[in-house]
């Protein structure tokens, strides 16, 4: 079981990537900043799968195999949350956006907002790196 701060996520944008693993798993997810995500229970029953660059951490349940969240390569400072694993009423609606994972580097270079999805509201990339 997990929890995330959804005050600004009444209608999250869910990404549907065409990369090899997301296509096979039908991995629809939306990004939340790590600071807005809390794992409430079950950490001892999770395992992680990585491949290729090993940046993405595909976390799933050891018992049932469901991946309800993971740390995506696009946003290692956040979590990708599967909307179908949320309690009913957690979000008002979900907008789905196609993400060309087959051309991952080019899509990341040209995508206007994906990097910002894992930043807490009100922060910019410049402010995050200041000490």
PDB file of N, CA, C and O in Angstrom, residues 43-121:
ATOM      1  N   UNK A  43       6.893  -2.819   2.082  1.00  0.00           N
ATOM      2  CA  UNK A  43       8.230  -2.675   1.493  1.00  0.00           C
ATOM      3  C   UNK A  43       9.020  -3.979   1.538  1.00  0.00           C
ATOM      4  O   UNK A  43       9.835  -4.244   0.655  1.00  0.00           O
ATOM      5  N   UNK A  44       8.751  -4.806   2.537  1.00  0.00           N
ATOM      6  CA  UNK A  44       9.454  -6.083   2.652  1.00  0.00           C
ATOM      7  C   UNK A  44       8.997  -7.099   1.604  1.00  0.00           C
ATOM      8  O   UNK A  44       9.644  -8.125   1.411  1.00  0.00           O
ATOM      9  N   UNK A  45       7.894  -6.808   0.907  1.00  0.00           N
ATOM     10  CA  UNK A  45       7.374  -7.730  -0.095  1.00  0.00           C
ATOM     11  C   UNK A  45       7.549  -7.187  -1.511  1.00  0.00           C
ATOM     12  O   UNK A  45       6.892  -7.639  -2.435  1.00  0.00           O
ATOM     13  N   UNK A  46       8.444  -6.213  -1.671  1.00  0.00           N
ATOM     14  CA  UNK A  46       8.723  -5.654  -2.989  1.00  0.00           C
ATOM     15  C   UNK A  46      10.062  -6.153  -3.498  1.00  0.00           C
ATOM     16  O   UNK A  46      10.976  -6.417  -2.723  1.00  0.00           O
ATOM     17  N   UNK A  47      10.161  -6.261  -4.786  1.00  0.00           N
ATOM     18  CA  UNK A  47      11.426  -6.578  -5.430  1.00  0.00           C
ATOM     19  C   UNK A  47      11.573  -5.650  -6.623  1.00  0.00           C
ATOM     20  O   UNK A  47      10.600  -5.027  -7.049  1.00  0.00           O
ATOM     21  N   UNK A  48      12.776  -5.524  -7.147  1.00  0.00           N
ATOM     22  CA  UNK A  48      13.050  -4.561  -8.203  1.00  0.00           C
ATOM     23  C   UNK A  48      13.736  -5.231  -9.377  1.00  0.00           C
ATOM     24  O   UNK A  48      14.627  -6.054  -9.211  1.00  0.00           O
ATOM     25  N   UNK A  49      13.300  -4.839 -10.567  1.00  0.00           N
ATOM     26  CA  UNK A  49      13.882  -5.317 -11.812  1.00  0.00           C
ATOM     27  C   UNK A  49      14.470  -4.118 -12.547  1.00  0.00           C
ATOM     28  O   UNK A  49      13.844  -3.056 -12.609  1.00  0.00           O
ATOM     29  N   UNK A  50      15.691  -4.259 -13.075  1.00  0.00           N
ATOM     30  CA  UNK A  50      16.297  -3.230 -13.912  1.00  0.00           C
ATOM     31  C   UNK A  50      16.829  -3.880 -15.177  1.00  0.00           C
ATOM     32  O   UNK A  50      17.046  -5.101 -15.219  1.00  0.00           O
ATOM     33  N   UNK A  51      17.034  -3.083 -16.210  1.00  0.00           N
ATOM     34  CA  UNK A  51      17.639  -3.579 -17.446  1.00  0.00           C
ATOM     35  C   UNK A  51      18.259  -2.395 -18.177  1.00  0.00           C
ATOM     36  O   UNK A  51      18.108  -1.246 -17.750  1.00  0.00           O
ATOM     37  N   UNK A  52      18.950  -2.649 -19.247  1.00  0.00           N
ATOM     38  CA  UNK A  52      19.550  -1.641 -20.109  1.00  0.00           C
ATOM     39  C   UNK A  52      20.395  -0.659 -19.297  1.00  0.00           C
ATOM     40  O   UNK A  52      21.460  -1.043 -18.822  1.00  0.00           O
ATOM     41  N   UNK A  53      19.960   0.576 -19.082  1.00  0.00           N
ATOM     42  CA  UNK A  53      20.761   1.576 -18.363  1.00  0.00           C
ATOM     43  C   UNK A  53      20.705   1.391 -16.849  1.00  0.00           C
ATOM     44  O   UNK A  53      21.492   1.994 -16.134  1.00  0.00           O
ATOM     45  N   UNK A  54      19.770   0.628 -16.346  1.00  0.00           N
ATOM     46  CA  UNK A  54      19.556   0.354 -14.915  1.00  0.00           C
ATOM     47  C   UNK A  54      19.167   1.608 -14.121  1.00  0.00           C
ATOM     48  O   UNK A  54      19.250   1.610 -12.901  1.00  0.00           O
ATOM     49  N   UNK A  55      18.752   2.662 -14.802  1.00  0.00           N
ATOM     50  CA  UNK A  55      18.291   3.869 -14.120  1.00  0.00           C
ATOM     51  C   UNK A  55      16.863   3.664 -13.618  1.00  0.00           C
ATOM     52  O   UNK A  55      16.545   3.971 -12.476  1.00  0.00           O
ATOM     53  N   UNK A  56      16.006   3.131 -14.466  1.00  0.00           N
ATOM     54  CA  UNK A  56      14.629   2.838 -14.052  1.00  0.00           C
ATOM     55  C   UNK A  56      14.639   1.671 -13.071  1.00  0.00           C
ATOM     56  O   UNK A  56      15.366   0.688 -13.262  1.00  0.00           O
ATOM     57  N   UNK A  57      13.866   1.789 -12.018  1.00  0.00           N
ATOM     58  CA  UNK A  57      13.741   0.734 -11.006  1.00  0.00           C
ATOM     59  C   UNK A  57      12.293   0.248 -11.033  1.00  0.00           C
ATOM     60  O   UNK A  57      11.401   0.904 -10.505  1.00  0.00           O
ATOM     61  N   UNK A  58      12.073  -0.880 -11.699  1.00  0.00           N
ATOM     62  CA  UNK A  58      10.731  -1.443 -11.838  1.00  0.00           C
ATOM     63  C   UNK A  58      10.419  -2.271 -10.597  1.00  0.00           C
ATOM     64  O   UNK A  58      10.836  -3.414 -10.473  1.00  0.00           O
ATOM     65  N   UNK A  59       9.708  -1.646  -9.672  1.00  0.00           N
ATOM     66  CA  UNK A  59       9.386  -2.259  -8.383  1.00  0.00           C
ATOM     67  C   UNK A  59       8.053  -2.987  -8.494  1.00  0.00           C
ATOM     68  O   UNK A  59       7.091  -2.427  -9.011  1.00  0.00           O
ATOM     69  N   UNK A  60       8.011  -4.219  -8.010  1.00  0.00           N
ATOM     70  CA  UNK A  60       6.757  -4.960  -8.061  1.00  0.00           C
ATOM     71  C   UNK A  60       6.615  -5.880  -6.868  1.00  0.00           C
ATOM     72  O   UNK A  60       7.581  -6.179  -6.165  1.00  0.00           O
ATOM     73  N   UNK A  61       5.394  -6.329  -6.614  1.00  0.00           N
ATOM     74  CA  UNK A  61       5.065  -7.193  -5.486  1.00  0.00           C
ATOM     75  C   UNK A  61       5.600  -8.608  -5.730  1.00  0.00           C
ATOM     76  O   UNK A  61       5.354  -9.187  -6.788  1.00  0.00           O
ATOM     77  N   UNK A  62       6.300  -9.155  -4.751  1.00  0.00           N
ATOM     78  CA  UNK A  62       6.837 -10.520  -4.855  1.00  0.00           C
ATOM     79  C   UNK A  62       5.732 -11.561  -4.893  1.00  0.00           C
ATOM     80  O   UNK A  62       5.929 -12.644  -5.426  1.00  0.00           O
ATOM     81  N   UNK A  63       4.571 -11.252  -4.319  1.00  0.00           N
ATOM     82  CA  UNK A  63       3.477 -12.222  -4.238  1.00  0.00           C
ATOM     83  C   UNK A  63       2.639 -12.253  -5.506  1.00  0.00           C
ATOM     84  O   UNK A  63       2.440 -13.306  -6.100  1.00  0.00           O
ATOM     85  N   UNK A  64       2.152 -11.084  -5.934  1.00  0.00           N
ATOM     86  CA  UNK A  64       1.213 -11.058  -7.061  1.00  0.00           C
ATOM     87  C   UNK A  64       1.819 -10.540  -8.362  1.00  0.00           C
ATOM     88  O   UNK A  64       1.226 -10.704  -9.429  1.00  0.00           O
ATOM     89  N   UNK A  65       2.982  -9.907  -8.307  1.00  0.00           N
ATOM     90  CA  UNK A  65       3.642  -9.411  -9.506  1.00  0.00           C
ATOM     91  C   UNK A  65       3.171  -8.060  -9.996  1.00  0.00           C
ATOM     92  O   UNK A  65       3.663  -7.568 -11.001  1.00  0.00           O
ATOM     93  N   UNK A  66       2.243  -7.414  -9.302  1.00  0.00           N
ATOM     94  CA  UNK A  66       1.733  -6.118  -9.739  1.00  0.00           C
ATOM     95  C   UNK A  66       2.767  -5.028  -9.500  1.00  0.00           C
ATOM     96  O   UNK A  66       3.402  -4.974  -8.458  1.00  0.00           O
ATOM     97  N   UNK A  67       2.921  -4.170 -10.508  1.00  0.00           N
ATOM     98  CA  UNK A  67       3.772  -2.985 -10.379  1.00  0.00           C
ATOM     99  C   UNK A  67       2.848  -1.793 -10.229  1.00  0.00           C
ATOM    100  O   UNK A  67       2.291  -1.301 -11.191  1.00  0.00           O
ATOM    101  N   UNK A  68       2.656  -1.327  -9.019  1.00  0.00           N
ATOM    102  CA  UNK A  68       1.765  -0.189  -8.802  1.00  0.00           C
ATOM    103  C   UNK A  68       2.520   1.133  -8.862  1.00  0.00           C
ATOM    104  O   UNK A  68       1.914   2.179  -9.064  1.00  0.00           O
ATOM    105  N   UNK A  69       3.833   1.091  -8.715  1.00  0.00           N
ATOM    106  CA  UNK A  69       4.667   2.285  -8.845  1.00  0.00           C
ATOM    107  C   UNK A  69       6.079   1.838  -9.186  1.00  0.00           C
ATOM    108  O   UNK A  69       6.441   0.678  -8.996  1.00  0.00           O
ATOM    109  N   UNK A  70       6.859   2.782  -9.708  1.00  0.00           N
ATOM    110  CA  UNK A  70       8.267   2.500  -9.999  1.00  0.00           C
ATOM    111  C   UNK A  70       9.013   3.811 -10.159  1.00  0.00           C
ATOM    112  O   UNK A  70       8.409   4.882 -10.219  1.00  0.00           O
ATOM    113  N   UNK A  71      10.322   3.742 -10.203  1.00  0.00           N
ATOM    114  CA  UNK A  71      11.166   4.919 -10.424  1.00  0.00           C
ATOM    115  C   UNK A  71      11.554   4.938 -11.904  1.00  0.00           C
ATOM    116  O   UNK A  71      12.346   4.112 -12.348  1.00  0.00           O
ATOM    117  N   UNK A  72      10.973   5.854 -12.690  1.00  0.00           N
ATOM    118  CA  UNK A  72      11.216   5.845 -14.138  1.00  0.00           C
ATOM    119  C   UNK A  72      12.553   6.451 -14.540  1.00  0.00           C
ATOM    120  O   UNK A  72      13.094   7.319 -13.858  1.00  0.00           O
ATOM    121  N   UNK A  73      13.074   5.993 -15.648  1.00  0.00           N
ATOM    122  CA  UNK A  73      14.320   6.528 -16.202  1.00  0.00           C
ATOM    123  C   UNK A  73      14.172   8.016 -16.510  1.00  0.00           C
ATOM    124  O   UNK A  73      15.106   8.789 -16.299  1.00  0.00           O
ATOM    125  N   UNK A  74      13.013   8.425 -16.978  1.00  0.00           N
ATOM    126  CA  UNK A  74      12.795   9.830 -17.324  1.00  0.00           C
ATOM    127  C   UNK A  74      12.817  10.732 -16.106  1.00  0.00           C
ATOM    128  O   UNK A  74      13.154  11.909 -16.205  1.00  0.00           O
ATOM    129  N   UNK A  75      12.421  10.209 -14.958  1.00  0.00           N
ATOM    130  CA  UNK A  75      12.289  11.001 -13.732  1.00  0.00           C
ATOM    131  C   UNK A  75      12.772  10.193 -12.528  1.00  0.00           C
ATOM    132  O   UNK A  75      11.966   9.811 -11.673  1.00  0.00           O
ATOM    133  N   UNK A  76      14.068   9.933 -12.403  1.00  0.00           N
ATOM    134  CA  UNK A  76      14.549   9.149 -11.263  1.00  0.00           C
ATOM    135  C   UNK A  76      14.365   9.863  -9.918  1.00  0.00           C
ATOM    136  O   UNK A  76      14.500   9.243  -8.876  1.00  0.00           O
ATOM    137  N   UNK A  77      13.981  11.135  -9.970  1.00  0.00           N
ATOM    138  CA  UNK A  77      13.700  11.888  -8.746  1.00  0.00           C
ATOM    139  C   UNK A  77      12.214  11.845  -8.392  1.00  0.00           C
ATOM    140  O   UNK A  77      11.747  12.590  -7.544  1.00  0.00           O
ATOM    141  N   UNK A  78      11.479  10.954  -9.023  1.00  0.00           N
ATOM    142  CA  UNK A  78      10.048  10.807  -8.757  1.00  0.00           C
ATOM    143  C   UNK A  78       9.621   9.361  -8.885  1.00  0.00           C
ATOM    144  O   UNK A  78      10.464   8.464  -9.014  1.00  0.00           O
ATOM    145  N   UNK A  79       8.330   9.148  -8.842  1.00  0.00           N
ATOM    146  CA  UNK A  79       7.769   7.813  -9.026  1.00  0.00           C
ATOM    147  C   UNK A  79       6.717   7.854 -10.108  1.00  0.00           C
ATOM    148  O   UNK A  79       5.950   8.811 -10.212  1.00  0.00           O
ATOM    149  N   UNK A  80       6.672   6.810 -10.903  1.00  0.00           N
ATOM    150  CA  UNK A  80       5.595   6.594 -11.850  1.00  0.00           C
ATOM    151  C   UNK A  80       4.540   5.769 -11.133  1.00  0.00           C
ATOM    152  O   UNK A  80       4.825   4.683 -10.634  1.00  0.00           O
ATOM    153  N   UNK A  81       3.323   6.280 -11.040  1.00  0.00           N
ATOM    154  CA  UNK A  81       2.237   5.623 -10.316  1.00  0.00           C
ATOM    155  C   UNK A  81       1.208   5.116 -11.319  1.00  0.00           C
ATOM    156  O   UNK A  81       0.773   5.859 -12.201  1.00  0.00           O
ATOM    157  N   UNK A  82       0.826   3.862 -11.171  1.00  0.00           N
ATOM    158  CA  UNK A  82      -0.187   3.257 -12.047  1.00  0.00           C
ATOM    159  C   UNK A  82      -1.578   3.671 -11.572  1.00  0.00           C
ATOM    160  O   UNK A  82      -1.965   3.329 -10.456  1.00  0.00           O
ATOM    161  N   UNK A  83      -2.322   4.420 -12.386  1.00  0.00           N
ATOM    162  CA  UNK A  83      -3.628   4.915 -11.930  1.00  0.00           C
ATOM    163  C   UNK A  83      -4.628   3.805 -11.618  1.00  0.00           C
ATOM    164  O   UNK A  83      -5.480   3.973 -10.755  1.00  0.00           O
ATOM    165  N   UNK A  84      -4.492   2.665 -12.268  1.00  0.00           N
ATOM    166  CA  UNK A  84      -5.425   1.560 -12.012  1.00  0.00           C
ATOM    167  C   UNK A  84      -5.182   0.899 -10.661  1.00  0.00           C
ATOM    168  O   UNK A  84      -5.983   0.074 -10.231  1.00  0.00           O
ATOM    169  N   UNK A  85      -4.126   1.281  -9.958  1.00  0.00           N
ATOM    170  CA  UNK A  85      -3.853   0.754  -8.618  1.00  0.00           C
ATOM    171  C   UNK A  85      -4.301   1.712  -7.510  1.00  0.00           C
ATOM    172  O   UNK A  85      -4.138   1.404  -6.334  1.00  0.00           O
ATOM    173  N   UNK A  86      -4.862   2.837  -7.869  1.00  0.00           N
ATOM    174  CA  UNK A  86      -5.334   3.810  -6.877  1.00  0.00           C
ATOM    175  C   UNK A  86      -6.709   3.411  -6.342  1.00  0.00           C
ATOM    176  O   UNK A  86      -7.492   2.769  -7.031  1.00  0.00           O
ATOM    177  N   UNK A  87      -6.977   3.846  -5.118  1.00  0.00           N
ATOM    178  CA  UNK A  87      -8.315   3.667  -4.567  1.00  0.00           C
ATOM    179  C   UNK A  87      -9.296   4.501  -5.378  1.00  0.00           C
ATOM    180  O   UNK A  87      -8.953   5.604  -5.828  1.00  0.00           O
ATOM    181  N   UNK A  88     -10.524   4.008  -5.564  1.00  0.00           N
ATOM    182  CA  UNK A  88     -11.540   4.792  -6.287  1.00  0.00           C
ATOM    183  C   UNK A  88     -11.703   6.174  -5.647  1.00  0.00           C
ATOM    184  O   UNK A  88     -11.685   6.316  -4.425  1.00  0.00           O
ATOM    185  N   UNK A  89     -11.813   7.185  -6.490  1.00  0.00           N
ATOM    186  CA  UNK A  89     -11.996   8.553  -6.009  1.00  0.00           C
ATOM    187  C   UNK A  89     -10.706   9.292  -5.698  1.00  0.00           C
ATOM    188  O   UNK A  89     -10.738  10.456  -5.329  1.00  0.00           O
ATOM    189  N   UNK A  90      -9.546   8.626  -5.829  1.00  0.00           N
ATOM    190  CA  UNK A  90      -8.262   9.279  -5.545  1.00  0.00           C
ATOM    191  C   UNK A  90      -7.976  10.424  -6.505  1.00  0.00           C
ATOM    192  O   UNK A  90      -7.356  11.412  -6.126  1.00  0.00           O
ATOM    193  N   UNK A  91      -8.375  10.279  -7.747  1.00  0.00           N
ATOM    194  CA  UNK A  91      -8.243  11.336  -8.746  1.00  0.00           C
ATOM    195  C   UNK A  91      -9.575  11.467  -9.470  1.00  0.00           C
ATOM    196  O   UNK A  91     -10.339  10.502  -9.573  1.00  0.00           O
ATOM    197  N   UNK A  92      -9.848  12.665  -9.971  1.00  0.00           N
ATOM    198  CA  UNK A  92     -11.115  12.911 -10.654  1.00  0.00           C
ATOM    199  C   UNK A  92     -11.144  12.252 -12.026  1.00  0.00           C
ATOM    200  O   UNK A  92     -12.139  11.644 -12.419  1.00  0.00           O
ATOM    201  N   UNK A  93     -10.034  12.363 -12.762  1.00  0.00           N
ATOM    202  CA  UNK A  93      -9.925  11.751 -14.086  1.00  0.00           C
ATOM    203  C   UNK A  93      -8.445  11.671 -14.450  1.00  0.00           C
ATOM    204  O   UNK A  93      -7.604  12.271 -13.792  1.00  0.00           O
ATOM    205  N   UNK A  94      -8.159  10.951 -15.500  1.00  0.00           N
ATOM    206  CA  UNK A  94      -6.784  10.782 -15.962  1.00  0.00           C
ATOM    207  C   UNK A  94      -6.730  11.117 -17.450  1.00  0.00           C
ATOM    208  O   UNK A  94      -7.544  10.630 -18.221  1.00  0.00           O
ATOM    209  N   UNK A  95      -5.785  11.948 -17.835  1.00  0.00           N
ATOM    210  CA  UNK A  95      -5.528  12.251 -19.236  1.00  0.00           C
ATOM    211  C   UNK A  95      -4.381  11.358 -19.684  1.00  0.00           C
ATOM    212  O   UNK A  95      -3.375  11.246 -18.985  1.00  0.00           O
ATOM    213  N   UNK A  96      -4.523  10.712 -20.840  1.00  0.00           N
ATOM    214  CA  UNK A  96      -3.472   9.817 -21.336  1.00  0.00           C
ATOM    215  C   UNK A  96      -2.711  10.507 -22.461  1.00  0.00           C
ATOM    216  O   UNK A  96      -3.303  11.075 -23.373  1.00  0.00           O
ATOM    217  N   UNK A  97      -1.395  10.467 -22.363  1.00  0.00           N
ATOM    218  CA  UNK A  97      -0.505  11.051 -23.370  1.00  0.00           C
ATOM    219  C   UNK A  97       0.421   9.956 -23.890  1.00  0.00           C
ATOM    220  O   UNK A  97       1.049   9.239 -23.102  1.00  0.00           O
ATOM    221  N   UNK A  98       0.523   9.811 -25.183  1.00  0.00           N
ATOM    222  CA  UNK A  98       1.443   8.850 -25.784  1.00  0.00           C
ATOM    223  C   UNK A  98       2.872   9.376 -25.654  1.00  0.00           C
ATOM    224  O   UNK A  98       3.120  10.576 -25.813  1.00  0.00           O
ATOM    225  N   UNK A  99       3.794   8.483 -25.332  1.00  0.00           N
ATOM    226  CA  UNK A  99       5.210   8.824 -25.195  1.00  0.00           C
ATOM    227  C   UNK A  99       5.992   7.861 -26.071  1.00  0.00           C
ATOM    228  O   UNK A  99       5.907   6.642 -25.883  1.00  0.00           O
ATOM    229  N   UNK A 100       6.750   8.364 -27.039  1.00  0.00           N
ATOM    230  CA  UNK A 100       7.475   7.499 -27.974  1.00  0.00           C
ATOM    231  C   UNK A 100       8.745   6.954 -27.319  1.00  0.00           C
ATOM    232  O   UNK A 100       9.834   7.505 -27.457  1.00  0.00           O
ATOM    233  N   UNK A 101       8.587   5.857 -26.599  1.00  0.00           N
ATOM    234  CA  UNK A 101       9.713   5.230 -25.927  1.00  0.00           C
ATOM    235  C   UNK A 101      10.659   4.521 -26.872  1.00  0.00           C
ATOM    236  O   UNK A 101      11.805   4.242 -26.516  1.00  0.00           O
ATOM    237  N   UNK A 102      10.208   4.230 -28.076  1.00  0.00           N
ATOM    238  CA  UNK A 102      11.084   3.609 -29.065  1.00  0.00           C
ATOM    239  C   UNK A 102      12.193   4.575 -29.479  1.00  0.00           C
ATOM    240  O   UNK A 102      13.263   4.158 -29.889  1.00  0.00           O
ATOM    241  N   UNK A 103      11.918   5.869 -29.388  1.00  0.00           N
ATOM    242  CA  UNK A 103      12.903   6.926 -29.665  1.00  0.00           C
ATOM    243  C   UNK A 103      13.105   7.725 -28.381  1.00  0.00           C
ATOM    244  O   UNK A 103      12.941   8.938 -28.344  1.00  0.00           O
ATOM    245  N   UNK A 104      13.455   7.032 -27.288  1.00  0.00           N
ATOM    246  CA  UNK A 104      13.473   7.597 -25.945  1.00  0.00           C
ATOM    247  C   UNK A 104      14.276   8.892 -25.849  1.00  0.00           C
ATOM    248  O   UNK A 104      13.791   9.901 -25.356  1.00  0.00           O
ATOM    249  N   UNK A 105      15.521   8.883 -26.295  1.00  0.00           N
ATOM    250  CA  UNK A 105      16.386  10.054 -26.160  1.00  0.00           C
ATOM    251  C   UNK A 105      15.796  11.254 -26.887  1.00  0.00           C
ATOM    252  O   UNK A 105      15.759  12.370 -26.358  1.00  0.00           O
ATOM    253  N   UNK A 106      15.327  11.067 -28.113  1.00  0.00           N
ATOM    254  CA  UNK A 106      14.740  12.163 -28.884  1.00  0.00           C
ATOM    255  C   UNK A 106      13.452  12.663 -28.231  1.00  0.00           C
ATOM    256  O   UNK A 106      13.221  13.874 -28.145  1.00  0.00           O
ATOM    257  N   UNK A 107      12.622  11.763 -27.752  1.00  0.00           N
ATOM    258  CA  UNK A 107      11.378  12.165 -27.101  1.00  0.00           C
ATOM    259  C   UNK A 107      11.668  12.957 -25.839  1.00  0.00           C
ATOM    260  O   UNK A 107      11.025  13.978 -25.576  1.00  0.00           O
ATOM    261  N   UNK A 108      12.644  12.532 -25.053  1.00  0.00           N
ATOM    262  CA  UNK A 108      12.997  13.265 -23.840  1.00  0.00           C
ATOM    263  C   UNK A 108      13.548  14.647 -24.185  1.00  0.00           C
ATOM    264  O   UNK A 108      13.271  15.618 -23.499  1.00  0.00           O
ATOM    265  N   UNK A 109      14.301  14.741 -25.253  1.00  0.00           N
ATOM    266  CA  UNK A 109      14.881  16.021 -25.659  1.00  0.00           C
ATOM    267  C   UNK A 109      13.802  17.015 -26.082  1.00  0.00           C
ATOM    268  O   UNK A 109      13.898  18.209 -25.803  1.00  0.00           O
ATOM    269  N   UNK A 110      12.750  16.524 -26.724  1.00  0.00           N
ATOM    270  CA  UNK A 110      11.736  17.420 -27.271  1.00  0.00           C
ATOM    271  C   UNK A 110      10.482  17.556 -26.408  1.00  0.00           C
ATOM    272  O   UNK A 110       9.673  18.445 -26.654  1.00  0.00           O
ATOM    273  N   UNK A 111      10.312  16.700 -25.410  1.00  0.00           N
ATOM    274  CA  UNK A 111       9.111  16.771 -24.579  1.00  0.00           C
ATOM    275  C   UNK A 111       9.163  18.021 -23.706  1.00  0.00           C
ATOM    276  O   UNK A 111      10.171  18.304 -23.071  1.00  0.00           O
ATOM    277  N   UNK A 112       8.084  18.747 -23.651  1.00  0.00           N
ATOM    278  CA  UNK A 112       8.078  20.021 -22.955  1.00  0.00           C
ATOM    279  C   UNK A 112       7.965  19.962 -21.448  1.00  0.00           C
ATOM    280  O   UNK A 112       8.434  20.856 -20.757  1.00  0.00           O
ATOM    281  N   UNK A 113       7.379  18.905 -20.891  1.00  0.00           N
ATOM    282  CA  UNK A 113       7.071  18.950 -19.464  1.00  0.00           C
ATOM    283  C   UNK A 113       7.474  17.727 -18.641  1.00  0.00           C
ATOM    284  O   UNK A 113       7.363  17.771 -17.426  1.00  0.00           O
ATOM    285  N   UNK A 114       7.930  16.666 -19.234  1.00  0.00           N
ATOM    286  CA  UNK A 114       8.120  15.419 -18.468  1.00  0.00           C
ATOM    287  C   UNK A 114       9.109  15.578 -17.315  1.00  0.00           C
ATOM    288  O   UNK A 114       8.884  15.065 -16.230  1.00  0.00           O
ATOM    289  N   UNK A 115      10.208  16.279 -17.514  1.00  0.00           N
ATOM    290  CA  UNK A 115      11.192  16.443 -16.429  1.00  0.00           C
ATOM    291  C   UNK A 115      10.590  17.175 -15.236  1.00  0.00           C
ATOM    292  O   UNK A 115      10.908  16.889 -14.093  1.00  0.00           O
ATOM    293  N   UNK A 116       9.714  18.131 -15.493  1.00  0.00           N
ATOM    294  CA  UNK A 116       9.108  18.917 -14.414  1.00  0.00           C
ATOM    295  C   UNK A 116       8.070  18.132 -13.619  1.00  0.00           C
ATOM    296  O   UNK A 116       7.720  18.517 -12.506  1.00  0.00           O
ATOM    297  N   UNK A 117       7.591  17.014 -14.146  1.00  0.00           N
ATOM    298  CA  UNK A 117       6.545  16.260 -13.466  1.00  0.00           C
ATOM    299  C   UNK A 117       6.980  15.700 -12.117  1.00  0.00           C
ATOM    300  O   UNK A 117       6.158  15.470 -11.245  1.00  0.00           O
ATOM    301  N   UNK A 118       8.273  15.495 -11.917  1.00  0.00           N
ATOM    302  CA  UNK A 118       8.759  14.941 -10.652  1.00  0.00           C
ATOM    303  C   UNK A 118       9.246  16.017  -9.691  1.00  0.00           C
ATOM    304  O   UNK A 118       9.721  15.707  -8.609  1.00  0.00           O
ATOM    305  N   UNK A 119       9.099  17.275 -10.064  1.00  0.00           N
ATOM    306  CA  UNK A 119       9.476  18.371  -9.166  1.00  0.00           C
ATOM    307  C   UNK A 119       8.276  18.790  -8.333  1.00  0.00           C
ATOM    308  O   UNK A 119       7.169  18.891  -8.852  1.00  0.00           O
ATOM    309  N   UNK A 120       8.491  19.057  -7.059  1.00  0.00           N
ATOM    310  CA  UNK A 120       7.393  19.569  -6.229  1.00  0.00           C
ATOM    311  C   UNK A 120       6.843  20.863  -6.827  1.00  0.00           C
ATOM    312  O   UNK A 120       7.579  21.624  -7.447  1.00  0.00           O
ATOM    313  N   UNK A 121       5.562  21.094  -6.648  1.00  0.00           N
ATOM    314  CA  UNK A 121       4.925  22.304  -7.167  1.00  0.00           C
ATOM    315  C   UNK A 121       5.664  23.539  -6.676  1.00  0.00           C
ATOM    316  O   UNK A 121       6.076  23.622  -5.522  1.00  0.00           O
TER     317      UNK A 121
END
